[in-house]
Short mmCIF file of C-alpha atoms in Angstrom, two decimals:
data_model
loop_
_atom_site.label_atom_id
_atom_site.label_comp_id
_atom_site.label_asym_id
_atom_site.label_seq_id
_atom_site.Cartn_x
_atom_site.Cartn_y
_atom_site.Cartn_z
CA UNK A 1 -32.60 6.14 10.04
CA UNK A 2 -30.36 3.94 11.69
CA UNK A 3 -31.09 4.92 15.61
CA UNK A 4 -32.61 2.55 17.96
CA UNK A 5 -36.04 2.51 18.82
CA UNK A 6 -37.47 5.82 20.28
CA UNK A 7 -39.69 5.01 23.34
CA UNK A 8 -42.55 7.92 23.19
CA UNK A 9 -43.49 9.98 26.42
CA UNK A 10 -44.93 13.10 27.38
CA UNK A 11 -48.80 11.73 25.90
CA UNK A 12 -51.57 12.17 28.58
CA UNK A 13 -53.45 10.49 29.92
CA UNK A 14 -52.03 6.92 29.60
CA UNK A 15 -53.79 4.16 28.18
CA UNK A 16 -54.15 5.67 24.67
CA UNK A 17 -53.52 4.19 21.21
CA UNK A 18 -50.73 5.31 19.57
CA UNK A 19 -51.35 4.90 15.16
CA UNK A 20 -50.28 6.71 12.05
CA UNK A 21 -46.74 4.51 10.86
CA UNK A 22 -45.63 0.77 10.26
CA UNK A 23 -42.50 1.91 12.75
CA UNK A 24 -44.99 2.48 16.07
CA UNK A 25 -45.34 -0.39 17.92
CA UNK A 26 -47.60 0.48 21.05
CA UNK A 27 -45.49 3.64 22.54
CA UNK A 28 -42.67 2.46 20.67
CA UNK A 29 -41.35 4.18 17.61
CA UNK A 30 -38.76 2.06 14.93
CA UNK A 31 -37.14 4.64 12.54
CA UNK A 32 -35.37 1.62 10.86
CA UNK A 33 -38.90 0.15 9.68
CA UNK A 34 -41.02 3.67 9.42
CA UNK A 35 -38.28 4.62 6.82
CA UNK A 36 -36.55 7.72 6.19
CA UNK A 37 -39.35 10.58 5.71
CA UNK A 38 -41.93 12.79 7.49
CA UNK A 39 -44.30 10.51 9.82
CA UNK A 40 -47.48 11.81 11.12
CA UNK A 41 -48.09 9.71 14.86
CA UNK A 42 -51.67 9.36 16.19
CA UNK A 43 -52.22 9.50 20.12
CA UNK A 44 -56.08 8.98 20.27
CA UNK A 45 -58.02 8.26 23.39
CA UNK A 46 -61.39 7.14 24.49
CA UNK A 47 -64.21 5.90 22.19
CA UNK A 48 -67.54 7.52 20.50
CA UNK A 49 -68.24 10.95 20.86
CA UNK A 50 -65.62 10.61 23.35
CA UNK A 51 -62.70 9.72 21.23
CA UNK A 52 -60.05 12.67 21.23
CA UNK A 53 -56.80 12.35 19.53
CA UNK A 54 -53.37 14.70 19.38
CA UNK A 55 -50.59 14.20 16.79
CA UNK A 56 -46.85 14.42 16.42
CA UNK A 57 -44.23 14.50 13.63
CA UNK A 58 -41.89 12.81 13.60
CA UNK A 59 -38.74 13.25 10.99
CA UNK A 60 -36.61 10.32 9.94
CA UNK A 61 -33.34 11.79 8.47
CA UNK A 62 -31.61 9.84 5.34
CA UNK A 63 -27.71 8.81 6.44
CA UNK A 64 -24.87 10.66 4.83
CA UNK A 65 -23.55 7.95 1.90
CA UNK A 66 -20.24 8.16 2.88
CA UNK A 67 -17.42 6.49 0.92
CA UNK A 68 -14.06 5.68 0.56
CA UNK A 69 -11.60 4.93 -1.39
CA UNK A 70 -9.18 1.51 -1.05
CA UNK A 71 -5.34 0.91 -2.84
CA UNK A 72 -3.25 -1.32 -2.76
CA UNK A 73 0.46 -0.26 -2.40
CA UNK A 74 4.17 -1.46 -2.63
CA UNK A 75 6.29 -2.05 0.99
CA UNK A 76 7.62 1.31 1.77
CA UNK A 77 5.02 3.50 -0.18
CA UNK A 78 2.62 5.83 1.21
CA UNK A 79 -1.52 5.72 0.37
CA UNK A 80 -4.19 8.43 0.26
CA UNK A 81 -7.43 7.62 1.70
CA UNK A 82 -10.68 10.08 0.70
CA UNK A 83 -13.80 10.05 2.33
CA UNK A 84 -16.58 11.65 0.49
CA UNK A 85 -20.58 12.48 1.03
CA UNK A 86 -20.66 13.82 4.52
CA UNK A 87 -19.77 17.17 6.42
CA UNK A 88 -17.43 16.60 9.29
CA UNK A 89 -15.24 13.23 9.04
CA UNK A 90 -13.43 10.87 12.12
CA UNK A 91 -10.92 8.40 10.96
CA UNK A 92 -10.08 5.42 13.65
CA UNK A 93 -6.03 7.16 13.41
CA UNK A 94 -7.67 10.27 14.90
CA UNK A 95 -7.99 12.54 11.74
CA UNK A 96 -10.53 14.82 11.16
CA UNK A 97 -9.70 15.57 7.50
CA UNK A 98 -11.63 13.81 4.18
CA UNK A 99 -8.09 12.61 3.66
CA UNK A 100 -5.59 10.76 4.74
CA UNK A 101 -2.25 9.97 4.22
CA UNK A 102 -0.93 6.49 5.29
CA UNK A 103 1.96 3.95 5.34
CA UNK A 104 1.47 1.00 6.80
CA UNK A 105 3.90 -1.77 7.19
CA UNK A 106 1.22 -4.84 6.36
CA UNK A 107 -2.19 -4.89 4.89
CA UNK A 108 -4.71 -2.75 6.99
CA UNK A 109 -8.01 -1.38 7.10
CA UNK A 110 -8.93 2.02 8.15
CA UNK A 111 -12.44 3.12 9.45
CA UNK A 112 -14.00 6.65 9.12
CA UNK A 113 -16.98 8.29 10.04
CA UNK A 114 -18.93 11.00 8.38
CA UNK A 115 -21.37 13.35 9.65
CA UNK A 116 -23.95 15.32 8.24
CA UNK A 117 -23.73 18.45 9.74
CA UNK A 118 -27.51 19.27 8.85
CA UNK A 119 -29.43 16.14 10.34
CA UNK A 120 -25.99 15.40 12.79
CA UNK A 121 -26.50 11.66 11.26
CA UNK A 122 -23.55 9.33 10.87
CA UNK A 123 -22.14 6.88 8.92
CA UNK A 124 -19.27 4.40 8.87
CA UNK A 125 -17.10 3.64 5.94
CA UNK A 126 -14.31 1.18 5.71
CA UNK A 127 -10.74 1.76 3.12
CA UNK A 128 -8.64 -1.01 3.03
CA UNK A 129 -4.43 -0.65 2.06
CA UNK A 130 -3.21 -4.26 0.52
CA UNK A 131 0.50 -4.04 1.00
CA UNK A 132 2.57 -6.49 -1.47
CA UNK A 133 6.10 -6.89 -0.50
CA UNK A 134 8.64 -5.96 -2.36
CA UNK A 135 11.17 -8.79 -4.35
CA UNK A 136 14.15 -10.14 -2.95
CA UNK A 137 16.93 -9.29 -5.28
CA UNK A 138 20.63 -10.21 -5.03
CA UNK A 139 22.75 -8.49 -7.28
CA UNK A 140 25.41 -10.89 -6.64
CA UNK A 141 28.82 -11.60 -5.41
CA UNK A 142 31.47 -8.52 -6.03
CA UNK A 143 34.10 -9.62 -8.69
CA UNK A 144 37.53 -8.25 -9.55
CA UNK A 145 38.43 -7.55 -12.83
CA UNK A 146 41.44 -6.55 -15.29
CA UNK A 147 41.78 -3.39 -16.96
CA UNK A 148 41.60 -4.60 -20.65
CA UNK A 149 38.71 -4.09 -22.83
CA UNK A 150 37.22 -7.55 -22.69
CA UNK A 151 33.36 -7.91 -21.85
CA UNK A 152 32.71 -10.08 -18.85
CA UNK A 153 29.20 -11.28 -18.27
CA UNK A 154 27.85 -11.23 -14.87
CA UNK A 155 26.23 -13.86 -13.29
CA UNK A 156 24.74 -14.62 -9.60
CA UNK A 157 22.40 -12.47 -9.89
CA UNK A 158 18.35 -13.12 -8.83
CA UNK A 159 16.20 -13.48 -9.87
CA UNK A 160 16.01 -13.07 -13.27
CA UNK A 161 14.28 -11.29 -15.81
CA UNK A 162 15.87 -7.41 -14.75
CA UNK A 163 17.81 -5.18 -15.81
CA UNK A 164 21.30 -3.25 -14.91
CA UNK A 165 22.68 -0.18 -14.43
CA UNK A 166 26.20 1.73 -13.53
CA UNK A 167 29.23 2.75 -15.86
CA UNK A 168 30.47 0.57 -18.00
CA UNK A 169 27.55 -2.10 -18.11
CA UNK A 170 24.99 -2.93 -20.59
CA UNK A 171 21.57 -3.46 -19.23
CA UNK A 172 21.55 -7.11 -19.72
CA UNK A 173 24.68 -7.65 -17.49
CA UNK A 174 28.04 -7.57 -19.76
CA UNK A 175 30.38 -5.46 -17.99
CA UNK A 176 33.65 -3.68 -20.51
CA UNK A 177 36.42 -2.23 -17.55
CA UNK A 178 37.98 1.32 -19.00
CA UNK A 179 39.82 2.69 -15.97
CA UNK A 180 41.49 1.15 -12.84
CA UNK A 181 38.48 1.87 -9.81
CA UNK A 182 35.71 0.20 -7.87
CA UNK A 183 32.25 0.26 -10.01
CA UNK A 184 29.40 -0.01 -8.10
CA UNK A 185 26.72 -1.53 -10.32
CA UNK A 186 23.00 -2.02 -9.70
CA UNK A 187 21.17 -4.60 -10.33
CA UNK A 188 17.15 -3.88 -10.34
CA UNK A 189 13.81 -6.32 -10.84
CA UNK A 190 9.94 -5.40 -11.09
CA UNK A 191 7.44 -8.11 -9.94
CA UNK A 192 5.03 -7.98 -12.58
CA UNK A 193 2.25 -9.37 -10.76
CA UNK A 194 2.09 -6.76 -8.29
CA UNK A 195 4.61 -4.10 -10.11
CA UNK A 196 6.40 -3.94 -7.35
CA UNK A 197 10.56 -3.06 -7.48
CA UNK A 198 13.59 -3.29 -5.86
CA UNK A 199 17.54 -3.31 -6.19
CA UNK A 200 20.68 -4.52 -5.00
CA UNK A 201 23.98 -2.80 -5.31
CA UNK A 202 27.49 -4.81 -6.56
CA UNK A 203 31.57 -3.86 -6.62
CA UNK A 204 33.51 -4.64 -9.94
CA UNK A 205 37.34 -3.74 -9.16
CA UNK A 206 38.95 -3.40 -11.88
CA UNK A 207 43.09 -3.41 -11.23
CA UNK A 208 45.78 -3.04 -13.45
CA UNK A 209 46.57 -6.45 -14.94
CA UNK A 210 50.22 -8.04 -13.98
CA UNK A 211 53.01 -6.45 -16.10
CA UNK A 212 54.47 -10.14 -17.33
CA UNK A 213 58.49 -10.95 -18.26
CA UNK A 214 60.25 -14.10 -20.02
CA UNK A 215 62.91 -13.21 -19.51
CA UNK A 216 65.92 -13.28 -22.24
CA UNK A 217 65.62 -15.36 -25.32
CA UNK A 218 68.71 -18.14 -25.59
CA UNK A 219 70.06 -21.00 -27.94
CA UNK A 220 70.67 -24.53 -26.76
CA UNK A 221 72.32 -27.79 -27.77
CA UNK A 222 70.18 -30.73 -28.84
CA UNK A 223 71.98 -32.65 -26.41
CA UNK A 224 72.57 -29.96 -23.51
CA UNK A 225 70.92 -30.77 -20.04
CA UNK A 226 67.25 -29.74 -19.22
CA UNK A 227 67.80 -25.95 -18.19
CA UNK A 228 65.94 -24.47 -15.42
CA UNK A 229 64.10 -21.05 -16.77
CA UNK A 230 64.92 -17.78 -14.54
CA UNK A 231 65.06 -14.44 -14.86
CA UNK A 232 61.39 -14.60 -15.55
#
């Protein structure tokens, strides 16, 4: 239906009419304006009792209705294109499958063509892959921390609005040391406008706090001199 205008030949002897469909123009046939369907063609020649005339048929196949699906994805994630209503398919990456599985690094569009296999017409389809990026998130600076049971709350963290993880801290960022060690916690954050996520990764060190000494206790004079404290 889609094919460019057939010019007729093999009609004797020239100077006939040609007749029979809106697509013939002289001893030109349009499929695009005869439409898809069976078309009887007229070749008639001379006039009167003389007038003789010959026909053709000619066939105008329908195009396969190919489509295809579009998604839109996260940075990093794969898609699955499928092409349906046709026989055979060609994808502009070379693939010869109904579907496809792709991972681009930006938003692109993918072309494929199906064929029927029965009329061996053909037609194009185009999927298109919207890739959002993914958040910037900064868990923050690594801290060092005492071992005594005392929350800390963490802060430096962006943006906000998520949520963390690791041992020995809540999900809203208060973090309780229980053991001497290096905690890696993660700090994670979903986009809600394109549900998008990411994460960034943190150190707590929690040490042994400093053993601490006075020193001796002692009496003194009202009236002794200012004593310098040692032994501490």
């Amino acid at each position: 239906a889609d094919a460019s205008p057939v010019t007729l030949t093999n009609y004797s002897p020239a100077g006939g009419v040609w007749s029979g469909s809106n697509g013939i123009n002289g001893n030109i046939f349009n499929p695009s304006v005869a439409g898809v369907g069976n078309h009887v063609l007229t070749y008639s020649y001379g006039t009167g009792n003389c007038l003789s005339s010959d026909t053709i048929k000619v066939t105008v196949n329908p195009l396969p209705n190919v489509t295809v699906n579009s998604q839109t994805i996260c940075s990093g994630q794969s898609a699955t294109l499928t092409a349906n209503g046709a026989s055979s398919y060609l994808w502009s990456n070379g693939s010869t499958t109904n579907a496809i599985t792709v991972s681009p690094l930006s938003t692109s569009s993918y072309t494929v063509t199906g064929t029927d296999i029965n009329t061996g017409c053909s037609k194009t389809a185009i999927a298109t892959v919207t890739v959002n990026p993914l958040p910037i998130v900064n868990a923050g600076p690594s801290i060092t921390a005492c071992n005594q049971p005392i929350s800390i709350t963490l802060t430096g963290y962006s943006p906000a609005g998520g949520t963390w993880s690791g041992t020995g801290v809540t999900s809203s960022g208060e973090f309780t040391p229980s053991s001497i060690g290096d905690f890696i916690l993660t700090y994670s954050f979903t986009e809600l406008a394109t549900g998008c996520s990411n994460q960034d990764t943190m150190i707590v060190k929690v040490i042994e706090p400093q053993t601490v000494n006075a020193g001796n206790d002692f009496s003194i004079c009202l009236d002794a001199q200012p004593v310098t404290l040692n032994n501490y």
